[in-house]
PDB file of C-alpha atoms in Angstrom:
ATOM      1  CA  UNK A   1     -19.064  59.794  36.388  1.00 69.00           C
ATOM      2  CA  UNK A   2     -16.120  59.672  38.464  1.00 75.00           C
ATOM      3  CA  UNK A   3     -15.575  55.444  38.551  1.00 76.00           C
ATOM      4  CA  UNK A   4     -16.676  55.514  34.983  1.00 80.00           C
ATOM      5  CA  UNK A   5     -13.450  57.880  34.038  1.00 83.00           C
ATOM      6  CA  UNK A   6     -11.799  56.063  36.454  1.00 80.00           C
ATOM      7  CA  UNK A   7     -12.309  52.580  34.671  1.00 80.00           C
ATOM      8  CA  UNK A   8     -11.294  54.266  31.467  1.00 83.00           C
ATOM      9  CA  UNK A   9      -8.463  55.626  33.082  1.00 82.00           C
ATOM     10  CA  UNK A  10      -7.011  52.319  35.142  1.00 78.00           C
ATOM     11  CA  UNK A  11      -8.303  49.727  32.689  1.00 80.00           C
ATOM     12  CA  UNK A  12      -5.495  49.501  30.231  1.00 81.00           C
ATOM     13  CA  UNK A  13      -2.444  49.599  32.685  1.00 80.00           C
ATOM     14  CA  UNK A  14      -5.059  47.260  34.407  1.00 80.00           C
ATOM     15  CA  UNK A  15      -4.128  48.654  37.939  1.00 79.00           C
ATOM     16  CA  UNK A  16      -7.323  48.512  40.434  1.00 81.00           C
ATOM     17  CA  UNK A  17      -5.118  50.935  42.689  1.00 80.00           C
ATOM     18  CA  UNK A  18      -6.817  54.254  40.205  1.00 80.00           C
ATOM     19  CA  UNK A  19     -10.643  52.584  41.124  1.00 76.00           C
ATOM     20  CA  UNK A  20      -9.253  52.323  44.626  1.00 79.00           C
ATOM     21  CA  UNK A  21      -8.113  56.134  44.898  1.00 80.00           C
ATOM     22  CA  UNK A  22     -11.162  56.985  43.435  1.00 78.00           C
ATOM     23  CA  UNK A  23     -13.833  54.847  45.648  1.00 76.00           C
ATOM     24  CA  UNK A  24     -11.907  56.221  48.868  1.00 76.00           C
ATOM     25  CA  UNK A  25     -12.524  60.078  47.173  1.00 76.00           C
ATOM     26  CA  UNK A  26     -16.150  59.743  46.665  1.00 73.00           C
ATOM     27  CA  UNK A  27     -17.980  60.804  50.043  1.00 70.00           C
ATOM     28  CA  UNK A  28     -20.832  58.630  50.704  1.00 69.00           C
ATOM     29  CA  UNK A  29     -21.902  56.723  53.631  1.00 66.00           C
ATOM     30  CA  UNK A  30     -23.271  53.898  51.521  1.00 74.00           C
ATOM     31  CA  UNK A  31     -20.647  51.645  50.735  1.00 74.00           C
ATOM     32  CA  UNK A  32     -23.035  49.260  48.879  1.00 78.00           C
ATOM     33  CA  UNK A  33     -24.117  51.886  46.347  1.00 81.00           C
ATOM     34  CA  UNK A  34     -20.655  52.794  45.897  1.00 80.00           C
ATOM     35  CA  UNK A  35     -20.364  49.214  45.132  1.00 84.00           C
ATOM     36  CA  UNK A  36     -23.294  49.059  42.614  1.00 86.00           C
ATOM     37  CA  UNK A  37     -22.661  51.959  40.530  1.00 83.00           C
ATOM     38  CA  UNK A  38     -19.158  50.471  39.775  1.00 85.00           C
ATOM     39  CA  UNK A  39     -20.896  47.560  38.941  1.00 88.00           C
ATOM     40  CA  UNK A  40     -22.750  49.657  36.493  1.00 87.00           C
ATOM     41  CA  UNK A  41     -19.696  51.279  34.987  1.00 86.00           C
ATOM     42  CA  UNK A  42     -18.159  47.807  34.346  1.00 86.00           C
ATOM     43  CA  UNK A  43     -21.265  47.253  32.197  1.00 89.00           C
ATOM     44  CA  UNK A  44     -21.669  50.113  30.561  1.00 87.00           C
ATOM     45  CA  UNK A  45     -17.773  50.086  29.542  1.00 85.00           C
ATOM     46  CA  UNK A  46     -18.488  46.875  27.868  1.00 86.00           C
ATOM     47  CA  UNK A  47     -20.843  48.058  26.044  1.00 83.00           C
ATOM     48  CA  UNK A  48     -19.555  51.407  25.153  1.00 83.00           C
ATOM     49  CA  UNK A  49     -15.796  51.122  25.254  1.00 79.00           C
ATOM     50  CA  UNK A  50     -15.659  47.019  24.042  1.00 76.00           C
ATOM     51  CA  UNK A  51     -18.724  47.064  21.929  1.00 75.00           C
ATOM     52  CA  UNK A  52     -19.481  50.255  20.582  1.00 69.00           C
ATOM     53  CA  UNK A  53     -19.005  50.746  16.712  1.00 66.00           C
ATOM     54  CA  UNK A  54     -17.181  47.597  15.966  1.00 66.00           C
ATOM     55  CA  UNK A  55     -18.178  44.804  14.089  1.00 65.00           C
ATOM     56  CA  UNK A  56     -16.345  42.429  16.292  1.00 73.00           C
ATOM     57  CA  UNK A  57     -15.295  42.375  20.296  1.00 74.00           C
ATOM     58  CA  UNK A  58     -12.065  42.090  21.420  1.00 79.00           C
ATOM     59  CA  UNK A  59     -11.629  38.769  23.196  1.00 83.00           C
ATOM     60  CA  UNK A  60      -8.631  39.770  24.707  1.00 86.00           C
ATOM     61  CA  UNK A  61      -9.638  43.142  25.749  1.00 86.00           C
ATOM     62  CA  UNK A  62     -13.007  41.193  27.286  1.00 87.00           C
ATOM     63  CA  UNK A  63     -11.119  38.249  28.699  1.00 90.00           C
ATOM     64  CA  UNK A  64      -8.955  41.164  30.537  1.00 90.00           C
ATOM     65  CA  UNK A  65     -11.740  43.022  31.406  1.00 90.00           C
ATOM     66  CA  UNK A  66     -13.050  39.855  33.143  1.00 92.00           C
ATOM     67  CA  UNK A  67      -9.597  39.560  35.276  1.00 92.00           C
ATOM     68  CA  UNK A  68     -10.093  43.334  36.083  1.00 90.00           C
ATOM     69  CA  UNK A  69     -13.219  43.188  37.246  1.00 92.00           C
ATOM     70  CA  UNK A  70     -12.277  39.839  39.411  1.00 93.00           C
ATOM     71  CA  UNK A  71      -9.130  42.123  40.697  1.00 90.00           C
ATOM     72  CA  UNK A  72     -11.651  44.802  41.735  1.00 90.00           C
ATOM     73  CA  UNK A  73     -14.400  42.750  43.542  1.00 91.00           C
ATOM     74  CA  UNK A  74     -11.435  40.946  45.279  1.00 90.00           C
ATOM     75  CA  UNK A  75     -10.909  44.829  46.752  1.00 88.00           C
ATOM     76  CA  UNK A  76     -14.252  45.008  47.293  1.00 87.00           C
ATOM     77  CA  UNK A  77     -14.580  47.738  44.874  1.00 86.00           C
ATOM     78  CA  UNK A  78     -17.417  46.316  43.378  1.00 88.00           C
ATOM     79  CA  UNK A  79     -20.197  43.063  43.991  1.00 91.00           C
ATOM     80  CA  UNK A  80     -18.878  40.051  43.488  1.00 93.00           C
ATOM     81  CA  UNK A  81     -21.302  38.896  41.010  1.00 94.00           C
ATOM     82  CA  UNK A  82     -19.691  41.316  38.278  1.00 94.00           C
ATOM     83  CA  UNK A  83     -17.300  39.384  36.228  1.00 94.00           C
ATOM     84  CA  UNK A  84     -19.766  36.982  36.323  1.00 95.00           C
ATOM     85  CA  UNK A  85     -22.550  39.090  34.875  1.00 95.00           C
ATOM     86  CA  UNK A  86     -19.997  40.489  32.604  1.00 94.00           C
ATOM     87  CA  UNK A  87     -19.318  36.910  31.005  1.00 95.00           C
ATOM     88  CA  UNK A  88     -22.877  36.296  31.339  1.00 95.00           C
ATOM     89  CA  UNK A  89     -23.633  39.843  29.400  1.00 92.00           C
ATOM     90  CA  UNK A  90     -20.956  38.721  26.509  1.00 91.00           C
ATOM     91  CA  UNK A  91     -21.956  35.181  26.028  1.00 93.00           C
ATOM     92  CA  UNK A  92     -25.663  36.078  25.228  1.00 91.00           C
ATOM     93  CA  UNK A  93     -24.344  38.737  22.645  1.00 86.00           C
ATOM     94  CA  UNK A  94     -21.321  36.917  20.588  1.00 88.00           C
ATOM     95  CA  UNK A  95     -21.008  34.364  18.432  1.00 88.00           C
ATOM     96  CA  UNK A  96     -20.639  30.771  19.417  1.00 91.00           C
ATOM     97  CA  UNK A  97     -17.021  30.610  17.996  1.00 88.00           C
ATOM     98  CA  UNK A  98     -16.310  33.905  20.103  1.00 90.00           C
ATOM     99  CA  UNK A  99     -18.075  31.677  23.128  1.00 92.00           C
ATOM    100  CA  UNK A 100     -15.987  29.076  22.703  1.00 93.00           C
ATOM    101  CA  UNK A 101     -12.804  31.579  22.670  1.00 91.00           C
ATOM    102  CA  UNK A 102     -14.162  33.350  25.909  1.00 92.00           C
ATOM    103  CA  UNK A 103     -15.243  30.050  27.779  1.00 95.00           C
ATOM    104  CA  UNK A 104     -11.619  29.615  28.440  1.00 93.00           C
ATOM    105  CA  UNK A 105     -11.329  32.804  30.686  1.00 91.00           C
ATOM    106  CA  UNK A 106     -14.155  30.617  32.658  1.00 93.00           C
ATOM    107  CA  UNK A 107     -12.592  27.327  32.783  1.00 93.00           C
ATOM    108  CA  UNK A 108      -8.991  29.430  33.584  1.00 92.00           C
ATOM    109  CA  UNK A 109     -10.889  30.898  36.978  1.00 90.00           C
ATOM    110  CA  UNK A 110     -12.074  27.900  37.962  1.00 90.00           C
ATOM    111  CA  UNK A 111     -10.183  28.474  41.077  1.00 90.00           C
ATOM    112  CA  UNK A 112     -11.466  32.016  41.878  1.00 91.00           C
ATOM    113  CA  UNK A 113     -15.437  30.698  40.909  1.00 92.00           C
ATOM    114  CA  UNK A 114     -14.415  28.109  44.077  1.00 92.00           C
ATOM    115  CA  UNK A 115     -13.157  30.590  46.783  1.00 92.00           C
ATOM    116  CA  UNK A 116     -15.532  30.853  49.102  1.00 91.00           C
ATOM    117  CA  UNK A 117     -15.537  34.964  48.647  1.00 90.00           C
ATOM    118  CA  UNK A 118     -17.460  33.733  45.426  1.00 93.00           C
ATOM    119  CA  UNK A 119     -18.677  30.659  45.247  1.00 93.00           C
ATOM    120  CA  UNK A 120     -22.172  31.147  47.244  1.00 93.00           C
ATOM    121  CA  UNK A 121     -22.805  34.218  45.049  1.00 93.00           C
ATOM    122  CA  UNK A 122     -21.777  33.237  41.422  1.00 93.00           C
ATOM    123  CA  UNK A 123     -22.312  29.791  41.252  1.00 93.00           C
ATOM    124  CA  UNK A 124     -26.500  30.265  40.113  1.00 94.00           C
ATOM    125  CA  UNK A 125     -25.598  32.659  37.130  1.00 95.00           C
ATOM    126  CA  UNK A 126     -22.422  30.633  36.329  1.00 95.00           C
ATOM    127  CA  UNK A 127     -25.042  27.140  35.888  1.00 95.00           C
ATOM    128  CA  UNK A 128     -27.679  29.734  33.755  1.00 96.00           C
ATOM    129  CA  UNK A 129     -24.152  30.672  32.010  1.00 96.00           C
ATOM    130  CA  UNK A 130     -23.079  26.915  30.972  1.00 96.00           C
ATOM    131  CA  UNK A 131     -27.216  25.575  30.474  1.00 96.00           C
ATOM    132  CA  UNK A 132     -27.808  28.798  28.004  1.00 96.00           C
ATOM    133  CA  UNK A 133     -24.544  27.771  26.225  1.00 96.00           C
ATOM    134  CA  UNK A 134     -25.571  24.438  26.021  1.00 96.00           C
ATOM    135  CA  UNK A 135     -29.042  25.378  24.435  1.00 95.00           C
ATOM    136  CA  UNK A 136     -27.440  27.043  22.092  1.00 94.00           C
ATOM    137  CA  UNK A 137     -25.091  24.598  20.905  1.00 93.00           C
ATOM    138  CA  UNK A 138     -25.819  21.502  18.279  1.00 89.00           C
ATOM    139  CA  UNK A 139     -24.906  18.376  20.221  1.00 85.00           C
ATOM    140  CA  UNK A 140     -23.867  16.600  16.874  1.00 89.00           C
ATOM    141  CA  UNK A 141     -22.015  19.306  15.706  1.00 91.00           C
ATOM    142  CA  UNK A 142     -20.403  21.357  18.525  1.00 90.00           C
ATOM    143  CA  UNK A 143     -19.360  18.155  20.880  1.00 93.00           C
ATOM    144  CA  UNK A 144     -15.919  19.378  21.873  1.00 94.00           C
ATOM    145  CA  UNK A 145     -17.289  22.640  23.139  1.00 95.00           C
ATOM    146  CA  UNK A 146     -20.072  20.894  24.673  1.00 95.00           C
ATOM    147  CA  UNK A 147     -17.989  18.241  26.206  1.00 95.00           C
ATOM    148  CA  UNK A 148     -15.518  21.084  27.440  1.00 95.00           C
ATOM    149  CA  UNK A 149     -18.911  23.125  29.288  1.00 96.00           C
ATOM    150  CA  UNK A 150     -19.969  19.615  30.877  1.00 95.00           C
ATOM    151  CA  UNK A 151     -16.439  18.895  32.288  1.00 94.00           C
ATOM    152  CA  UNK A 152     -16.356  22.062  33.769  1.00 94.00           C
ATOM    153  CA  UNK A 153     -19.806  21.857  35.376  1.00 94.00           C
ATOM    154  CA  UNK A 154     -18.273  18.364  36.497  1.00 92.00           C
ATOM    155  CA  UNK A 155     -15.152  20.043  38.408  1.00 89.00           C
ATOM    156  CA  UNK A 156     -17.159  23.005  39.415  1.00 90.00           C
ATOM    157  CA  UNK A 157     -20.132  21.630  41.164  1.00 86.00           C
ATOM    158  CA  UNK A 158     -19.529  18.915  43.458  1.00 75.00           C
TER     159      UNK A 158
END
């Protein structure tokens, strides 16, 4: 409850210094299930605060959301799979012309996905990411977006 109101809270001045303040407050011994239930709240603010009763997402909200969530596993607030499964939750819900929008948050982190505080963990679900993207997209049709998802899984896996 607390990280969730927390999120809320820190998300739109986008300061990870609040979900700081608030991870040292909780007492718990377990610093890995402090870890996963922010992971939680990151999802469930997606869905509740990004998603909830709107016809459309916010790509900029989501796209900053993204950065947040990068900013907080960087603290080690949080796992550092959770921008990636926060991308990964978005792309299997919008739109392709939305995926196309949000795919350049991806390509723009290219540098973060490399660091070796990420890398090893992400770099499964970011593959599952591009192939389900690629499924989904006509090859006669879509061949900019699809040439832009190749590229990247060019520069990203060596």
């Amino acid at each position: 409850q607390a990280f969730s109101k927390s999120l809320k809270k820190n998300f739109p001045s986008k300061d990870v210094s609040g979900l700081v303040s608030t991870c040292e407050k909780l007492k718990t011994s377990d610093a890995d299930n402090k870890k996963l239930i922010l992971d939680q709240c990151f999802r469930e603010f997606l869905t509740v605060e990004l998603f909830a009763g709107k016809s459309k997402l916010d790509l900029q909200n989501a796209k900053q959301l993204v950065q947040f969530a990068i900013q907080a596993s960087k603290e080690e607030l949080c796992t550092v799979t959770t921008p990636i499964q926060l991308l990964a939750d978005m792309f299997e819900i919008l739109p392709l012309s939305d995926c196309e929008s949000l795919f350049k948050t991806v390509e723009m982190e290219v540098a973060t996905w490399r660091s070796e505080a990420f890398y090893m963990y992400i770099k499964n679900s970011l593959l599952r990411i591009c192939n389900d993207l690629l499924r989904r997209l006509s090859r006669t049709q879509n061949t900019v977006f699809c040439g832009r998802i190749l590229l990247f899984l060019a520069k990203f896996f060596p």
